[in-house]
Coordinates of C-alpha atoms in Angstrom, one line a residue:
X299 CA 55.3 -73.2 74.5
X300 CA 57.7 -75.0 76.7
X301 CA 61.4 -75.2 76.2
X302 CA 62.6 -78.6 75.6
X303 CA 65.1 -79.3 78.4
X304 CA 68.1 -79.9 76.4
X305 CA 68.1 -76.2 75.2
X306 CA 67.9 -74.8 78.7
X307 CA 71.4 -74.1 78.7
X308 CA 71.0 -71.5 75.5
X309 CA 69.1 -68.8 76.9
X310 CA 70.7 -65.6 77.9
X311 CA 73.7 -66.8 75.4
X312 CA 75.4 -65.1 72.7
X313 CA 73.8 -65.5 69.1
X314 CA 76.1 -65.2 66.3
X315 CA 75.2 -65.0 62.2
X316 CA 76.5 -67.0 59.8
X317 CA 78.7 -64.2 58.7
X318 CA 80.3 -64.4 62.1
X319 CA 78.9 -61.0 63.6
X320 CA 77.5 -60.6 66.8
X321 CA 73.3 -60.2 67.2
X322 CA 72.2 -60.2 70.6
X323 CA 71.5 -63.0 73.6
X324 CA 69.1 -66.0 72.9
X325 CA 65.4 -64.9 74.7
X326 CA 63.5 -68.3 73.8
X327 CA 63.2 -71.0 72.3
X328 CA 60.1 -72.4 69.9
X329 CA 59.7 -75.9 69.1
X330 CA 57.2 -77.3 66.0
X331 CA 54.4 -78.0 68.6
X332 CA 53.7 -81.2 65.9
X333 CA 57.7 -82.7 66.0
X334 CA 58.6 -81.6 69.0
X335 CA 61.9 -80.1 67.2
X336 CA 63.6 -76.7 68.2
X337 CA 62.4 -74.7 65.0
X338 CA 62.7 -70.8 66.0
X339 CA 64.6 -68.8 68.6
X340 CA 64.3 -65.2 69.6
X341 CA 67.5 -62.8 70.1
X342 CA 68.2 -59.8 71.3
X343 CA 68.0 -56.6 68.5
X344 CA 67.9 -53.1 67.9
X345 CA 69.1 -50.2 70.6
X346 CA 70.5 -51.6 73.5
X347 CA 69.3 -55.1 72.9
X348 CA 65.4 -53.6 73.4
X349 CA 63.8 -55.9 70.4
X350 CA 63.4 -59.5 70.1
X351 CA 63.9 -61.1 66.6
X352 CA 63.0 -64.6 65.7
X353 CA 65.6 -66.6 63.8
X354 CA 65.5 -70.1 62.1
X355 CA 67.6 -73.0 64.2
X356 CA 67.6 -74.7 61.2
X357 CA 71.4 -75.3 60.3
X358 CA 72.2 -73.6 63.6
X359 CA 75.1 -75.3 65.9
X360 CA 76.1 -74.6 69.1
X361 CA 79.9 -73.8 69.9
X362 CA 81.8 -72.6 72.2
X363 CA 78.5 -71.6 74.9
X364 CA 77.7 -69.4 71.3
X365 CA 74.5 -70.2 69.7
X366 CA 75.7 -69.8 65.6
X367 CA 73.0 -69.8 62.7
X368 CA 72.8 -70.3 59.8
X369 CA 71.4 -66.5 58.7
X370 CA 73.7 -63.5 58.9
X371 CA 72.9 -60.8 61.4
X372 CA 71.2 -58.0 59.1
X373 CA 68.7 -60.9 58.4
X374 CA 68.1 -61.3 62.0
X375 CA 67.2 -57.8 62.4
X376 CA 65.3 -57.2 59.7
X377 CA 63.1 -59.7 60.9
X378 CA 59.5 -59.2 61.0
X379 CA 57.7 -58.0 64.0
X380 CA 56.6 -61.3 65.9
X381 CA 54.9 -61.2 69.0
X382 CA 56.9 -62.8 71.8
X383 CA 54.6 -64.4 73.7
X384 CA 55.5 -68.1 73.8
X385 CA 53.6 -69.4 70.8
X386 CA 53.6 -68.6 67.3
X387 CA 50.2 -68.3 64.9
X388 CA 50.6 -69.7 61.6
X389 CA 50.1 -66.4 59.9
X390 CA 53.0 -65.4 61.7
X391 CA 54.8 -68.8 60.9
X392 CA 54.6 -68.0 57.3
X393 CA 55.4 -64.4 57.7
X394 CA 58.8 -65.7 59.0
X395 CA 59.3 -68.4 56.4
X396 CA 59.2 -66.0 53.8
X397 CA 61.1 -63.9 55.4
X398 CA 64.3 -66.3 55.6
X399 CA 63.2 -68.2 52.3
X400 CA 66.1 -67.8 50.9
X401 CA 68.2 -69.6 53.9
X402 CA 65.1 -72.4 54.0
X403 CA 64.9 -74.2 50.6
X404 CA 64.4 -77.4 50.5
X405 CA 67.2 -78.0 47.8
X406 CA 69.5 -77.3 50.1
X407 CA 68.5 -79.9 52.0
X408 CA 66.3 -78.1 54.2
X409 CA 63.0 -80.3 55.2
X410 CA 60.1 -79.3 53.1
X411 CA 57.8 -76.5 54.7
X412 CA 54.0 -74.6 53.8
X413 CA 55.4 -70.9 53.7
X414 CA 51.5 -70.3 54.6
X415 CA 51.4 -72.6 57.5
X416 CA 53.5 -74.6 59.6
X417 CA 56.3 -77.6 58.5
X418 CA 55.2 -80.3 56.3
X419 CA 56.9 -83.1 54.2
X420 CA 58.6 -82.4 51.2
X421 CA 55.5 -82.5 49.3
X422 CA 52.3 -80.9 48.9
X423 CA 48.6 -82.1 48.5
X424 CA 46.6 -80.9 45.5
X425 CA 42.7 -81.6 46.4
X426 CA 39.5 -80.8 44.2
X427 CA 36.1 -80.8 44.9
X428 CA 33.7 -84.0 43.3
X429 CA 30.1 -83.3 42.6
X430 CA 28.0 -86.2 44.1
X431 CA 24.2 -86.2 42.8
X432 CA 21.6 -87.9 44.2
X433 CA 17.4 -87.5 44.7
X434 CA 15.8 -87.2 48.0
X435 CA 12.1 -87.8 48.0
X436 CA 10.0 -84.7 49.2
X437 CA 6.0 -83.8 48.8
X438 CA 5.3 -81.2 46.5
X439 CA 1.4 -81.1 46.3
X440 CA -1.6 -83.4 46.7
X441 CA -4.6 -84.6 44.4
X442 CA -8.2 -84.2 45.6
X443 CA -11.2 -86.4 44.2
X444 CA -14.2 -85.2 44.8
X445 CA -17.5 -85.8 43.1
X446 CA -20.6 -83.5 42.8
X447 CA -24.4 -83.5 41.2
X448 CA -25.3 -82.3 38.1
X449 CA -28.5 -82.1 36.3
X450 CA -28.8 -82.7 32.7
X451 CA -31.6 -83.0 30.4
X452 CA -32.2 -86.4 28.2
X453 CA -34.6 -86.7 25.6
X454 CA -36.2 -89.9 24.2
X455 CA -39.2 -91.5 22.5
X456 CA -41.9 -93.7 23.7
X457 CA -44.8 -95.1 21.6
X458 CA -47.8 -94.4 23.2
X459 CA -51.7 -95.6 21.6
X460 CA -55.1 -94.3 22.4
X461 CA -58.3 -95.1 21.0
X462 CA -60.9 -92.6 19.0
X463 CA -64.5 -92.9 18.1
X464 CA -65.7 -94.0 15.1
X465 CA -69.2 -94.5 13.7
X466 CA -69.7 -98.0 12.4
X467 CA -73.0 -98.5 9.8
X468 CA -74.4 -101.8 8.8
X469 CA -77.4 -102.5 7.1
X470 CA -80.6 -104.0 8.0
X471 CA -80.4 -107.8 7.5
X472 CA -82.5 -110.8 8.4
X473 CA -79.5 -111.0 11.3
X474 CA -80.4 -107.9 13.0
X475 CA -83.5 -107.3 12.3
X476 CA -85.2 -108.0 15.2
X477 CA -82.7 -106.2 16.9
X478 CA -83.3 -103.2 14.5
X479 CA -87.4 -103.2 15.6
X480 CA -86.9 -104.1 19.2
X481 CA -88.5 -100.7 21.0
X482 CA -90.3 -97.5 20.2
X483 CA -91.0 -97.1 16.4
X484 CA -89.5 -93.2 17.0
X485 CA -87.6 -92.6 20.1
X486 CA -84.7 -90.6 21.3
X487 CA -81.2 -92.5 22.3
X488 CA -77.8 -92.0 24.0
X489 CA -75.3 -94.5 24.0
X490 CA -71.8 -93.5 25.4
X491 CA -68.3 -95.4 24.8
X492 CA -65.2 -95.4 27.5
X493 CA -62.0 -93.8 25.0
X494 CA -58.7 -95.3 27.2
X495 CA -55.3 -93.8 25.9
X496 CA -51.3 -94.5 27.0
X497 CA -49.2 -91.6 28.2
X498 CA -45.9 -91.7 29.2
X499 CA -44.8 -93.0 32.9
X500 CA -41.6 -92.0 34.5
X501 CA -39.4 -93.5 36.8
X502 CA -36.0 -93.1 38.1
X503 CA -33.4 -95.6 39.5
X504 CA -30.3 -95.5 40.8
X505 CA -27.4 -97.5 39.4
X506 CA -24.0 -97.8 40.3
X507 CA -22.0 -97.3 36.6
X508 CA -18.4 -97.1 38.1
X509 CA -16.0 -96.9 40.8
X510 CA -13.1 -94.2 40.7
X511 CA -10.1 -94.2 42.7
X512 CA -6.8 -92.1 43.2
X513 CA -3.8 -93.1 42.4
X514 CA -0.1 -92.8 41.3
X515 CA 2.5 -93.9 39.2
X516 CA 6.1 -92.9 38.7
X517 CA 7.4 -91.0 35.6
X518 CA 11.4 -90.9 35.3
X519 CA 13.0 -87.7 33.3
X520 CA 16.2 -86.5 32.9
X521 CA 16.9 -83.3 34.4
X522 CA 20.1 -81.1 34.3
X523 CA 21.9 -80.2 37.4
X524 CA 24.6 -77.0 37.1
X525 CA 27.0 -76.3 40.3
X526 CA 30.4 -75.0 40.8
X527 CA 33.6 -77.0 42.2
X528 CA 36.8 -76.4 43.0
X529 CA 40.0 -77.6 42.6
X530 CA 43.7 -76.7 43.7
X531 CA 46.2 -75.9 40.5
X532 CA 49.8 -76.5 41.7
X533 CA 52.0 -74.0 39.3
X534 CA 55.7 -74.5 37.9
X535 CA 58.1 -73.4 40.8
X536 CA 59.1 -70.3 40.8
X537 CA 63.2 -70.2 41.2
X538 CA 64.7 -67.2 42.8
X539 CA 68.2 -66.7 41.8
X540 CA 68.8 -63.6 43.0
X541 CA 68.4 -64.4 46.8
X542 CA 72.2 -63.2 49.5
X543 CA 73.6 -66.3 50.3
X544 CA 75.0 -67.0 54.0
X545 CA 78.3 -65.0 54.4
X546 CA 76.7 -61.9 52.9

């Protein structure tokens, strides 16, 4: 991360804590790579000035060529481990701002900060998930009409007529009488009679009885949809009390 130009002149000076002892010479400086503003500055620790701890600039002022902040030095070196490598992950953003907590709250007038991410407003969002429902139209089979040939049976009745012999007798009159002697007085006959009956004739049509078709209709039912959401819970603050203040 570049070093704004107007806090050139700090590195390699001496940073004092607030309760006026000595820590070690300014290394770098980090600016919120969203404002612009100096947030963080690394200084000189441990055994023969071999560790560099990050330290807040909030509150800090410069005097005297002396960079002075606004934590005390035992702070400063308890810091944790940050890589010094010229930019800052947010994990290690928040591991800091936890770390100096006590010397960053906002009712001290401090400007309102995500200890799990970088520097906000004084004010945090609280978001929940909405469940939006809808249909989307989709084929889930199909219908076939088909039609095939069967064979049934079917029984019904027809009269039918047919004629039968029957021997008709009638007397000898003056009417037939010549009739009766016309031939032989003894003689042998034959006379034969055509017998005509009905039977039953059959005879098969085809008839269109109906026309069939496929088709559809829409049926509406309610049907119950279960899913999970979530939403953000913001909880009372928590109010530490017990935290050193700056002059420790």
């Amino acid at each position: 991360m570049t070093t704004p130009e107007q806090w050139n002149n700090l590195i390699g000076q001496t940073a004092i804590g607030s309760d006026g002892d000595k820590i070690g010479k300014v290394g770098q400086i980090y600016v919120d790579e969203t404002t612009g503003q100096p947030e963080w500055v690394t200084v000189s620790t441990g055994l023969f000035g071999t560790r560099e701890s990050f330290a807040p600039l909030y509150n800090a002022a410069v005097s005297d060529d002396q960079l002075v902040l606004a934590v005390p030095k035992e702070l400063v070196k308890d810091a944790p481990n940050v890589a010094d490598d010229g930019r800052l992950a947010d994990s290690e953003t928040a591991t800091l701002y936890q770390h100096y907590a006590g010397y960053l709250n906002p009712d001290r007038g401090a400007q309102g900060y995500d200890t799990s991410g970088p520097t906000t407003d004084d004010a945090m969002t609280r978001s929940e998930e909405r469940l939006h429902v809808g249909t989307e139209n989709q084929q889930v089979g199909r219908a076939r009409l088909r039609k095939y040939v069967v064979t049934e049976h079917v029984t019904t009745t027809v009269p039918v007529s047919h004629e039968e012999v029957r021997l008709e007798r009638e007397p000898i009159t003056e009417a037939n009488r010549d009739a009766a002697l016309a031939g032989p007085d003894i003689s042998e006959e034959e006379h034969e009679v055509t017998l005509h009956a009905e039977r039953p004739v059959v005879a098969k049509e085809t008839v269109p009885v109906e026309r069939v078709r496929l088709g559809t209709e829409t049926v509406t039912e309610e049907q119950e949809i279960t899913e999970q959401v979530r939403k953000e819970q913001i909880d009372s603050p928590d109010i530490d009390t017990n935290h050193p203040g700056p002059g420790r």
